[in-house]
Short mmCIF file of C-alpha atoms in Angstrom, two decimals:
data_model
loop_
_atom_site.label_atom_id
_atom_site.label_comp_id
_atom_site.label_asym_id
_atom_site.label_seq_id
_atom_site.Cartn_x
_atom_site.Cartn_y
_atom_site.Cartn_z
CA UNK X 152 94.71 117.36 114.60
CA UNK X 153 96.75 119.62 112.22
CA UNK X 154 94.00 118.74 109.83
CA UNK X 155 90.26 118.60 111.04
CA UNK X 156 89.32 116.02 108.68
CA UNK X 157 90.11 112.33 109.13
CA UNK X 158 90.48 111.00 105.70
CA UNK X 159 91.45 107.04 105.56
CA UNK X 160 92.10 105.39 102.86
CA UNK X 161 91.30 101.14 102.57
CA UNK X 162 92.84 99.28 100.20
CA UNK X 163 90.52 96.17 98.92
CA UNK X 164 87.90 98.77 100.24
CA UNK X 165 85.24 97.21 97.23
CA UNK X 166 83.81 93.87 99.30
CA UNK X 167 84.18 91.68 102.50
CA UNK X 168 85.70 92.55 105.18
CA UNK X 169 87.18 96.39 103.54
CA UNK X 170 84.09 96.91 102.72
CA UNK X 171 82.95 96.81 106.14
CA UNK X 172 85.87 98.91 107.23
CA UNK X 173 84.46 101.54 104.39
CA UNK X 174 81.26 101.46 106.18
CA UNK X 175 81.95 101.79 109.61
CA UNK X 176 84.50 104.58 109.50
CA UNK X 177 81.85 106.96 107.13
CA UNK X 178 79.42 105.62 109.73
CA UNK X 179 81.91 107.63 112.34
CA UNK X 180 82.86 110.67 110.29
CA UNK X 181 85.81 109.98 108.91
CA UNK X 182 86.19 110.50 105.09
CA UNK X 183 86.91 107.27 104.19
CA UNK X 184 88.48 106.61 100.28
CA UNK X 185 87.65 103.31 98.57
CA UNK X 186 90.73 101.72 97.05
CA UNK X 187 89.71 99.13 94.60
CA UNK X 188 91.15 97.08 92.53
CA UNK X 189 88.98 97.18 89.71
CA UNK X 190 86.92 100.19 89.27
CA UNK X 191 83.64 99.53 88.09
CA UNK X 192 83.57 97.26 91.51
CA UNK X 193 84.14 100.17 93.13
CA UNK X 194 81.62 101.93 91.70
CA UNK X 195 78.96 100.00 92.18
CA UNK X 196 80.03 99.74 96.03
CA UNK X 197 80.58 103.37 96.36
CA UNK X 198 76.82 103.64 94.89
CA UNK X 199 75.26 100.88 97.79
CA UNK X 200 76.89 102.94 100.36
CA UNK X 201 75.39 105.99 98.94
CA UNK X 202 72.18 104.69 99.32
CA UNK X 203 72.90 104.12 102.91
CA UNK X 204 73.47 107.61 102.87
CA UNK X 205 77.31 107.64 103.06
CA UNK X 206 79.50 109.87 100.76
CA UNK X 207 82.72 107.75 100.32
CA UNK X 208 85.85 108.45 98.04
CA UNK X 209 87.13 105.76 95.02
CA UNK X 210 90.27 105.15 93.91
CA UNK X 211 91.29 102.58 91.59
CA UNK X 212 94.10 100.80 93.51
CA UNK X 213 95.67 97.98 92.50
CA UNK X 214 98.28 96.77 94.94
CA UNK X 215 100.55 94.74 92.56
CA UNK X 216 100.72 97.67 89.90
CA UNK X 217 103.03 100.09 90.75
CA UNK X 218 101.85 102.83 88.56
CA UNK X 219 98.49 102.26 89.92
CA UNK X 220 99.59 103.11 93.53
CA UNK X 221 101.59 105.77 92.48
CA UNK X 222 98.60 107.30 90.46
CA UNK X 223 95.85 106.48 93.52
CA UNK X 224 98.24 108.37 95.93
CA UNK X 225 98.46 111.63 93.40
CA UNK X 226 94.32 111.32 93.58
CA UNK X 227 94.68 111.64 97.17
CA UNK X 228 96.84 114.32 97.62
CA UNK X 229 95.42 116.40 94.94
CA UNK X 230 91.58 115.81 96.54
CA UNK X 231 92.36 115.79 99.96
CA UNK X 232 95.61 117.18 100.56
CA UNK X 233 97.02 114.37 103.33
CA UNK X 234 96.25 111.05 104.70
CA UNK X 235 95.17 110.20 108.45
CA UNK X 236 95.14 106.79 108.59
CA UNK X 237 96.04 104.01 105.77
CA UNK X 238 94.63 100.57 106.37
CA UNK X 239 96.74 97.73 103.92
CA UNK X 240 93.23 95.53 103.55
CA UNK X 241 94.46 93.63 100.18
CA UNK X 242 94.87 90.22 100.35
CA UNK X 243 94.64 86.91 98.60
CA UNK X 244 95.49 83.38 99.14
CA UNK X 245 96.14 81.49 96.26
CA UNK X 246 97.71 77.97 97.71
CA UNK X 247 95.17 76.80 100.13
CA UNK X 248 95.68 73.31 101.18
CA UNK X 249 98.83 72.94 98.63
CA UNK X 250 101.42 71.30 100.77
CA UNK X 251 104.69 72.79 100.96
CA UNK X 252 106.16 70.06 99.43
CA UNK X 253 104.37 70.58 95.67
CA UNK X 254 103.27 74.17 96.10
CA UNK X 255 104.08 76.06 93.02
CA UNK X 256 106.44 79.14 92.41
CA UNK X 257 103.54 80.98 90.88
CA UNK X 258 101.50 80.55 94.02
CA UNK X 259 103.99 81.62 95.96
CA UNK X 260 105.29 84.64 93.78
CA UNK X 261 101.36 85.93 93.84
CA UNK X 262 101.34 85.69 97.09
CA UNK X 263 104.08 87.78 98.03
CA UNK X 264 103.00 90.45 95.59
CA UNK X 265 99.59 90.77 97.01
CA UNK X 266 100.50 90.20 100.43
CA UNK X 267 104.08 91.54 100.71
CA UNK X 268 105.38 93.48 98.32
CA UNK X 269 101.95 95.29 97.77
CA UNK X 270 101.16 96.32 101.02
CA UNK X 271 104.92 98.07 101.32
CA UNK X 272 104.39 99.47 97.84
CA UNK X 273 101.34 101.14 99.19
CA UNK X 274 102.60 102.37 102.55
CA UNK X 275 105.37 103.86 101.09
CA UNK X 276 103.66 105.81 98.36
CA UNK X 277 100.99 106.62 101.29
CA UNK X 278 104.02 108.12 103.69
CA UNK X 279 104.77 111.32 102.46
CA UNK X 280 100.95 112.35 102.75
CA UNK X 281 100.25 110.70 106.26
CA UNK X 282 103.46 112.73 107.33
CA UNK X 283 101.46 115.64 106.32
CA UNK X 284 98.83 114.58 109.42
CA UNK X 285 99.62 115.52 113.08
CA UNK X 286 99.34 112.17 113.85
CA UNK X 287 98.64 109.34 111.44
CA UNK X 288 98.34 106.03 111.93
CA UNK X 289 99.15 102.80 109.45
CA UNK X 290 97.15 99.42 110.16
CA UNK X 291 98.01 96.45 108.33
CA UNK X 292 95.45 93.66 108.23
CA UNK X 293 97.10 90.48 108.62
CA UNK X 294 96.49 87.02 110.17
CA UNK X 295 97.52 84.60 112.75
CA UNK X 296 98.29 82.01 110.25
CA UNK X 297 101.68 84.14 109.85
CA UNK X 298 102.58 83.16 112.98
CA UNK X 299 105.35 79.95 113.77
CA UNK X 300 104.23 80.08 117.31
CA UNK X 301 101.07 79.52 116.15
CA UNK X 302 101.66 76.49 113.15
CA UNK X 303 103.36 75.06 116.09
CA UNK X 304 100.61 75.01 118.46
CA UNK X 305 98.24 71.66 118.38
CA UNK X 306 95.86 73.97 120.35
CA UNK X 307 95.50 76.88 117.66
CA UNK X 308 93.06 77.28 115.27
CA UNK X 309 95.15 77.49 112.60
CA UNK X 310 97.49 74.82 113.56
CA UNK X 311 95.93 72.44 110.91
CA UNK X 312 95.69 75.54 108.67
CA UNK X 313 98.02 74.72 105.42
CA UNK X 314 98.85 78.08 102.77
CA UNK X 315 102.45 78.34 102.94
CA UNK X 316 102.36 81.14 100.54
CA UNK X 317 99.97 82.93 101.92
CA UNK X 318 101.37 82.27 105.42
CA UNK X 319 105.18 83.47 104.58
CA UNK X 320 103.40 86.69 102.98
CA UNK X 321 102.05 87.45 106.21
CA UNK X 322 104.99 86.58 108.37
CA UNK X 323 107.01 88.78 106.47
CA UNK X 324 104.51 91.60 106.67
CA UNK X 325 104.66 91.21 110.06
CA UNK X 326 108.26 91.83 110.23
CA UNK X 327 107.94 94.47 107.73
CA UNK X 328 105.38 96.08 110.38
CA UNK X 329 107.66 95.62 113.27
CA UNK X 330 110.31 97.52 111.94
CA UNK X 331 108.51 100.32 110.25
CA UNK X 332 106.90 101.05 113.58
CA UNK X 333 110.39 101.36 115.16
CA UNK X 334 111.78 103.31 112.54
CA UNK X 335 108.85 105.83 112.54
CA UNK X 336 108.23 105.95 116.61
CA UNK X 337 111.79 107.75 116.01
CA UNK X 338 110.24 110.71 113.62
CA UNK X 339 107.84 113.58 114.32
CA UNK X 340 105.30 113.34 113.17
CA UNK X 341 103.94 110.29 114.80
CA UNK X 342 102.89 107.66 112.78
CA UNK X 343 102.00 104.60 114.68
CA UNK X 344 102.05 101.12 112.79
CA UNK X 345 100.22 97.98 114.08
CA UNK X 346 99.26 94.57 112.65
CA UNK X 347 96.14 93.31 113.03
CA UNK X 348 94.29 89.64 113.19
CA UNK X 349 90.80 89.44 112.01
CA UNK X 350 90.23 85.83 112.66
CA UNK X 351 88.21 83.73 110.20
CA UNK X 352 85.46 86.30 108.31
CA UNK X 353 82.58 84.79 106.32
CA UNK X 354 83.55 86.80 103.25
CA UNK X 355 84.73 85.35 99.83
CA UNK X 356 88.02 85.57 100.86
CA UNK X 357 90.17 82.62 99.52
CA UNK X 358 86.92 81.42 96.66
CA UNK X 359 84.81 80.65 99.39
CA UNK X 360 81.42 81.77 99.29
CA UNK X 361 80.11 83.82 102.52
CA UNK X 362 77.90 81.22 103.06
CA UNK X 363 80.90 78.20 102.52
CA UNK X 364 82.92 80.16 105.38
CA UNK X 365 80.02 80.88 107.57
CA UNK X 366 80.07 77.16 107.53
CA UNK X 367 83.12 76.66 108.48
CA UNK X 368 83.37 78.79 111.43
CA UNK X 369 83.57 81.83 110.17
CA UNK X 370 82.55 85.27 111.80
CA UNK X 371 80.15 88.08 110.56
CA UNK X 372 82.36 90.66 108.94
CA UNK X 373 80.90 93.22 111.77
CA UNK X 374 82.93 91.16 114.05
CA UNK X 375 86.22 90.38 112.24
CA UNK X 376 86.85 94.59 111.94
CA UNK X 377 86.12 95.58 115.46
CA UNK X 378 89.76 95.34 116.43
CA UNK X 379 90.35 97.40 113.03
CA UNK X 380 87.80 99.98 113.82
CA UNK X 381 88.33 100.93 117.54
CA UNK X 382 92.24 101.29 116.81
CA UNK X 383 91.14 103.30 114.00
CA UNK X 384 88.50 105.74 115.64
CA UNK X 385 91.03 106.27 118.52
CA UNK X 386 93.45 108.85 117.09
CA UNK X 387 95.03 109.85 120.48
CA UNK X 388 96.61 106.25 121.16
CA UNK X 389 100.15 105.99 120.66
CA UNK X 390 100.25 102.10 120.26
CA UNK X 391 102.48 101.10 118.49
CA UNK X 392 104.78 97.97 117.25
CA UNK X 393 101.25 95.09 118.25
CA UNK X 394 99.82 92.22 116.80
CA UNK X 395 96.38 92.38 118.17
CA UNK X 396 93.03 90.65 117.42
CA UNK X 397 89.20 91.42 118.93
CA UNK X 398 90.29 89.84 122.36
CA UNK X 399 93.33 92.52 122.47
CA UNK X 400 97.15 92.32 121.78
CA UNK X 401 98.86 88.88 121.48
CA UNK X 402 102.38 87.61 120.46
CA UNK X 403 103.60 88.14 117.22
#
């Protein structure tokens, strides 16, 4: 690498599932940056992994605020001078089990912003320094329920699974994904650009409680980044343009 250091930056880096991903990657060496939301959150996360004996970066990072991504990317260039890997984390669902028919605009405007327009926001603030990298890669959490192969399958688990917002948000990442990956497989540096689906994580994603979507299938967060974190610790693979999950790459 042009520059020894990995340094990584997770958005939503504060709880759940990014806060896993925070863990992990310090666990491995990299210098991993918190970006969260609201700051004092990330504080006091920053502080539990200290006591674990991990030294982890904060940013506050708030996907939907443009000056705020603008301001978090400054932070990391003037600390760290470039960016190996981004990881778009952020997410919310705000219209779970609203049916299409009555969902509201405001549901579906949040959604986009969180989901959509926030992730690109980020990535493309995040470019010029991950150019600065040898090779960098971008990995954008995502989920199956973006998928109309999927909502069209009576034999998927998320066939049943109703947050049009939230799915449309995704499905457009997705696309997003797809063609930022082609676009940059074309430039030198590398940057490679994959999607990635965690399945269903017992976190508090959504307003349920750990516990709540333990209970309803959910996986231990340890499980639900593995995908993330061997793409992530693997800096010499060129993959790029997948939709993967922890049993390996699957149609978009």
């Amino acid at each position: 690498m042009q520059n020894k250091k990995i340094v990584t930056l997770v958005t939503g880096g504060n709880r759940g599932m990014g806060l896993e991903l925070v863990r992990e990657l310090s666990q491995q060496g990299q210098q991993v940056v918190m970006g969260a939301r609201q700051l004092a959150k990330g504080e006091l996360a920053v502080k539990t992994l200290a006591q674990e004996g991990l030294t982890v970066g904060l940013v506050q990072l708030d996907v939907t605020d443009h000056e705020s991504v603008v301001a978090a990317a400054q932070t990391i260039e003037a600390k760290y001078g470039y960016l190996t890997i981004l990881i778009n984390n952020a997410g919310a669902v705000f219209d779970f089990r609203q049916q299409p028919s009555v969902v509201s605009e405001t549901s579906l405007q949040a959604a986009m912003a969180v989901n959509y327009f926030g992730l690109i926001d980020v990535t493309q603030q995040m470019l010029p320094l991950l150019r600065q990298a040898l090779q960098a890669k971008i990995i954008n959490i995502s989920s199956m329920m973006g998928s109309k192969t999927e909502a069209l399958n009576p034999a998927s688990e998320v066939y049943n699974a109703v947050a049009v917002g939230y799915q449309s948000a995704k499905a457009a990442a997705n696309m997003y994904t797809v063609q930022l990956a082609k676009e940059l497989r074309q430039q030198t540096p590398i940057i490679t650009v994959n999607a990635i689906d965690p399945g269903m994580v017992a976190t508090e994603f959504g307003g349920a409680t750990p516990e709540m979507a333990k209970k309803m299938g959910g996986q231990p967060v340890e499980f639900g980044v593995k995908r993330t974190i061997e793409l992530a610790t693997d800096l010499v693979d060129k993959t790029t343009a997948t939709f993967s999950n922890t049993h390996g790459i699957v149609p978009w």
